[in-house]
Amino acid sequence: MFDTLKPKIKAITNTKEETETKLKNICDLLQENVPHYDWVGFYFRNGKKEELKLGPYTGEPTDHTIIPFGKGICGQVAVSNQNFVVPDVQAQDNYIACSITVKSEIVVPLFVNGENIGQIDIDSNTPDPFTDEDERFLEFVNAEVAKIIEP
């Protein structure tokens, strides 16, 4: 499945659309084509502040438009610079609940010129659906996105 999505990701990033539109189109593509991706969004560092700001996303609206570094899964990834896979959100002490239907989450940092400038965040209503294949695919997505983000 992911191999068929890779050329579609590249096609989106190579369009003449604005970056925000490209990011939204990537979110839409992933949510529509990966059955266990129920909420897909990008968070970016909010200027020089130690917080993340919600960017384009697809799925249920969220109140979490600003996330302090260190708080929740996204905030932890902003500090650790490491992928974070949560098979069961109920088992996480530092989890920020976006919806009662969310069972698991994966967050992969987005690097531009070696700097963590944001992340892709995926919530799933399916318990423990994420594999190494998801991680590698989302790393690919972020590498493609990094090419269109202005440093």
mmCIF file of C-alpha atoms in Angstrom:
data_model
loop_
_atom_site.group_PDB
_atom_site.id
_atom_site.type_symbol
_atom_site.label_atom_id
_atom_site.label_comp_id
_atom_site.label_asym_id
_atom_site.label_seq_id
_atom_site.Cartn_x
_atom_site.Cartn_y
_atom_site.Cartn_z
ATOM 1 C CA MET A 1 0.000 0.000 0.000
ATOM 2 C CA PHE A 2 2.698 2.513 0.992
ATOM 3 C CA ASP A 3 4.665 1.896 -2.222
ATOM 4 C CA THR A 4 1.669 3.025 -4.271
ATOM 5 C CA LEU A 5 1.344 6.198 -2.163
ATOM 6 C CA LYS A 6 4.975 7.308 -2.502
ATOM 7 C CA PRO A 7 4.668 8.549 -6.112
ATOM 8 C CA LYS A 8 1.431 10.315 -5.156
ATOM 9 C CA ILE A 9 3.242 12.129 -2.313
ATOM 10 C CA LYS A 10 5.982 13.194 -4.752
ATOM 11 C CA ALA A 11 3.341 14.363 -7.236
ATOM 12 C CA ILE A 12 1.716 16.547 -4.553
ATOM 13 C CA THR A 13 5.024 18.081 -3.453
ATOM 14 C CA ASN A 14 5.927 18.828 -7.080
ATOM 15 C CA THR A 15 2.753 20.781 -7.862
ATOM 16 C CA LYS A 16 2.691 24.585 -8.112
ATOM 17 C CA GLU A 17 0.254 24.830 -5.183
ATOM 18 C CA GLU A 18 1.047 26.808 -2.036
ATOM 19 C CA THR A 19 2.883 24.817 0.645
ATOM 20 C CA GLU A 20 -0.147 24.862 2.990
ATOM 21 C CA THR A 21 -2.301 23.371 0.214
ATOM 22 C CA LYS A 22 0.292 20.684 -0.500
ATOM 23 C CA LEU A 23 0.404 19.740 3.191
ATOM 24 C CA LYS A 24 -3.397 19.572 3.386
ATOM 25 C CA ASN A 25 -3.468 17.419 0.238
ATOM 26 C CA ILE A 26 -0.929 15.041 1.805
ATOM 27 C CA CYS A 27 -3.089 14.774 4.943
ATOM 28 C CA ASP A 28 -6.155 14.051 2.806
ATOM 29 C CA LEU A 29 -4.310 11.448 0.720
ATOM 30 C CA LEU A 30 -3.055 9.593 3.787
ATOM 31 C CA GLN A 31 -6.353 9.628 5.644
ATOM 32 C CA GLU A 32 -8.287 8.467 2.575
ATOM 33 C CA ASN A 33 -5.865 5.683 1.624
ATOM 34 C CA VAL A 34 -4.566 4.212 4.886
ATOM 35 C CA PRO A 35 -7.464 2.584 6.764
ATOM 36 C CA HIS A 36 -5.935 3.062 10.239
ATOM 37 C CA TYR A 37 -5.074 6.773 9.732
ATOM 38 C CA ASP A 38 -8.117 8.498 11.242
ATOM 39 C CA TRP A 39 -6.556 11.917 11.955
ATOM 40 C CA VAL A 40 -3.525 13.197 10.045
ATOM 41 C CA GLY A 41 -1.874 16.532 10.710
ATOM 42 C CA PHE A 42 1.296 18.563 10.802
ATOM 43 C CA TYR A 43 2.555 20.551 13.759
ATOM 44 C CA PHE A 44 5.348 23.108 13.385
ATOM 45 C CA ARG A 45 7.557 24.960 15.818
ATOM 46 C CA ASN A 46 5.866 28.283 16.580
ATOM 47 C CA GLY A 47 8.615 30.742 15.665
ATOM 48 C CA LYS A 48 11.290 30.783 18.371
ATOM 49 C CA LYS A 49 8.836 29.684 21.084
ATOM 50 C CA GLU A 50 9.182 26.316 22.823
ATOM 51 C CA GLU A 51 5.825 25.179 21.461
ATOM 52 C CA LEU A 52 4.195 23.570 18.452
ATOM 53 C CA LYS A 53 1.456 25.165 16.378
ATOM 54 C CA LEU A 54 -1.076 23.104 14.444
ATOM 55 C CA GLY A 55 -0.712 23.274 10.674
ATOM 56 C CA PRO A 56 -2.817 21.614 7.978
ATOM 57 C CA TYR A 57 -4.698 18.518 9.072
ATOM 58 C CA THR A 58 -7.518 16.158 8.105
ATOM 59 C CA GLY A 59 -9.946 14.632 10.557
ATOM 60 C CA GLU A 60 -12.018 15.758 13.503
ATOM 61 C CA PRO A 61 -11.343 19.313 14.702
ATOM 62 C CA THR A 62 -8.972 19.551 17.665
ATOM 63 C CA ASP A 63 -8.622 22.050 20.492
ATOM 64 C CA HIS A 64 -4.884 21.317 20.598
ATOM 65 C CA THR A 65 -3.697 24.065 18.287
ATOM 66 C CA ILE A 66 -0.727 24.952 20.525
ATOM 67 C CA ILE A 67 1.293 22.249 22.329
ATOM 68 C CA PRO A 68 4.155 23.165 24.682
ATOM 69 C CA PHE A 69 7.428 21.289 24.161
ATOM 70 C CA GLY A 70 7.510 18.238 26.417
ATOM 71 C CA LYS A 71 3.712 17.975 26.755
ATOM 72 C CA GLY A 72 1.881 15.067 25.184
ATOM 73 C CA ILE A 73 3.339 12.809 22.521
ATOM 74 C CA CYS A 74 3.878 15.659 20.041
ATOM 75 C CA GLY A 75 5.586 17.819 22.646
ATOM 76 C CA GLN A 76 7.871 14.937 23.619
ATOM 77 C CA VAL A 77 8.909 14.378 19.988
ATOM 78 C CA ALA A 78 9.732 18.091 19.694
ATOM 79 C CA VAL A 79 12.294 17.547 22.478
ATOM 80 C CA SER A 80 13.526 14.002 21.739
ATOM 81 C CA ASN A 81 13.806 14.282 17.911
ATOM 82 C CA GLN A 82 12.751 10.605 17.811
ATOM 83 C CA ASN A 83 9.770 8.808 16.328
ATOM 84 C CA PHE A 84 7.176 7.959 18.957
ATOM 85 C CA VAL A 85 4.727 5.094 18.462
ATOM 86 C CA VAL A 86 1.976 4.705 21.042
ATOM 87 C CA PRO A 87 0.192 1.346 20.698
ATOM 88 C CA ASP A 88 -2.306 2.229 23.466
ATOM 89 C CA VAL A 89 -2.854 5.879 24.363
ATOM 90 C CA GLN A 90 -4.550 4.873 27.628
ATOM 91 C CA ALA A 91 -1.214 3.496 28.851
ATOM 92 C CA GLN A 92 0.612 6.828 28.345
ATOM 93 C CA ASP A 93 0.894 9.143 31.347
ATOM 94 C CA ASN A 94 1.758 12.202 29.243
ATOM 95 C CA TYR A 95 -0.947 11.724 26.589
ATOM 96 C CA ILE A 96 -3.169 14.635 25.533
ATOM 97 C CA ALA A 97 -6.525 13.163 24.528
ATOM 98 C CA CYS A 98 -7.846 14.641 21.292
ATOM 99 C CA SER A 99 -10.863 12.366 21.071
ATOM 100 C CA ILE A 100 -12.268 9.481 23.099
ATOM 101 C CA THR A 101 -12.213 7.354 19.920
ATOM 102 C CA VAL A 102 -8.405 7.562 19.553
ATOM 103 C CA LYS A 103 -6.709 4.321 20.589
ATOM 104 C CA SER A 104 -3.154 4.798 19.248
ATOM 105 C CA GLU A 105 -0.836 7.437 17.825
ATOM 106 C CA ILE A 106 2.364 7.809 15.827
ATOM 107 C CA VAL A 107 4.441 10.982 15.633
ATOM 108 C CA VAL A 108 7.454 11.370 13.331
ATOM 109 C CA PRO A 109 9.677 14.465 13.501
ATOM 110 C CA LEU A 110 10.223 16.627 10.425
ATOM 111 C CA PHE A 111 13.776 17.825 9.864
ATOM 112 C CA VAL A 112 14.918 20.624 7.565
ATOM 113 C CA ASN A 113 18.700 20.993 7.302
ATOM 114 C CA GLY A 114 19.083 18.783 10.382
ATOM 115 C CA GLU A 115 16.754 20.904 12.530
ATOM 116 C CA ASN A 116 13.493 19.535 13.951
ATOM 117 C CA ILE A 117 10.979 22.098 12.655
ATOM 118 C CA GLY A 118 7.821 20.076 13.187
ATOM 119 C CA GLN A 119 6.210 16.687 12.842
ATOM 120 C CA ILE A 120 3.520 14.604 11.282
ATOM 121 C CA ASP A 121 1.008 13.295 13.805
ATOM 122 C CA ILE A 122 -1.380 10.427 13.131
ATOM 123 C CA ASP A 123 -4.167 9.269 15.419
ATOM 124 C CA SER A 124 -5.865 5.928 14.927
ATOM 125 C CA ASN A 125 -9.137 4.587 16.286
ATOM 126 C CA THR A 126 -7.579 1.110 15.930
ATOM 127 C CA PRO A 127 -5.524 -0.316 18.823
ATOM 128 C CA ASP A 128 -1.835 -0.937 18.006
ATOM 129 C CA PRO A 129 -1.978 -0.684 14.170
ATOM 130 C CA PHE A 130 1.397 0.993 13.532
ATOM 131 C CA THR A 131 4.372 -1.016 12.263
ATOM 132 C CA ASP A 132 7.936 -0.283 11.212
ATOM 133 C CA GLU A 133 6.498 0.083 7.717
ATOM 134 C CA ASP A 134 4.365 3.029 8.915
ATOM 135 C CA GLU A 135 7.436 4.642 10.466
ATOM 136 C CA ARG A 136 9.568 4.254 7.335
ATOM 137 C CA PHE A 137 6.733 5.567 5.139
ATOM 138 C CA LEU A 138 6.137 8.618 7.345
ATOM 139 C CA GLU A 139 9.880 9.314 7.380
ATOM 140 C CA PHE A 140 9.680 9.283 3.573
ATOM 141 C CA VAL A 141 6.697 11.662 3.652
ATOM 142 C CA ASN A 142 8.563 14.055 5.948
ATOM 143 C CA ALA A 143 11.704 13.906 3.762
ATOM 144 C CA GLU A 144 9.568 14.934 0.786
ATOM 145 C CA VAL A 145 7.831 17.662 2.794
ATOM 146 C CA ALA A 146 11.214 18.982 3.972
ATOM 147 C CA LYS A 147 12.083 19.716 0.326
ATOM 148 C CA ILE A 148 9.175 22.194 0.044
ATOM 149 C CA ILE A 149 9.560 23.922 3.434
ATOM 150 C CA GLU A 150 11.489 27.157 3.405
ATOM 151 C CA PRO A 151 14.251 27.091 6.031
#
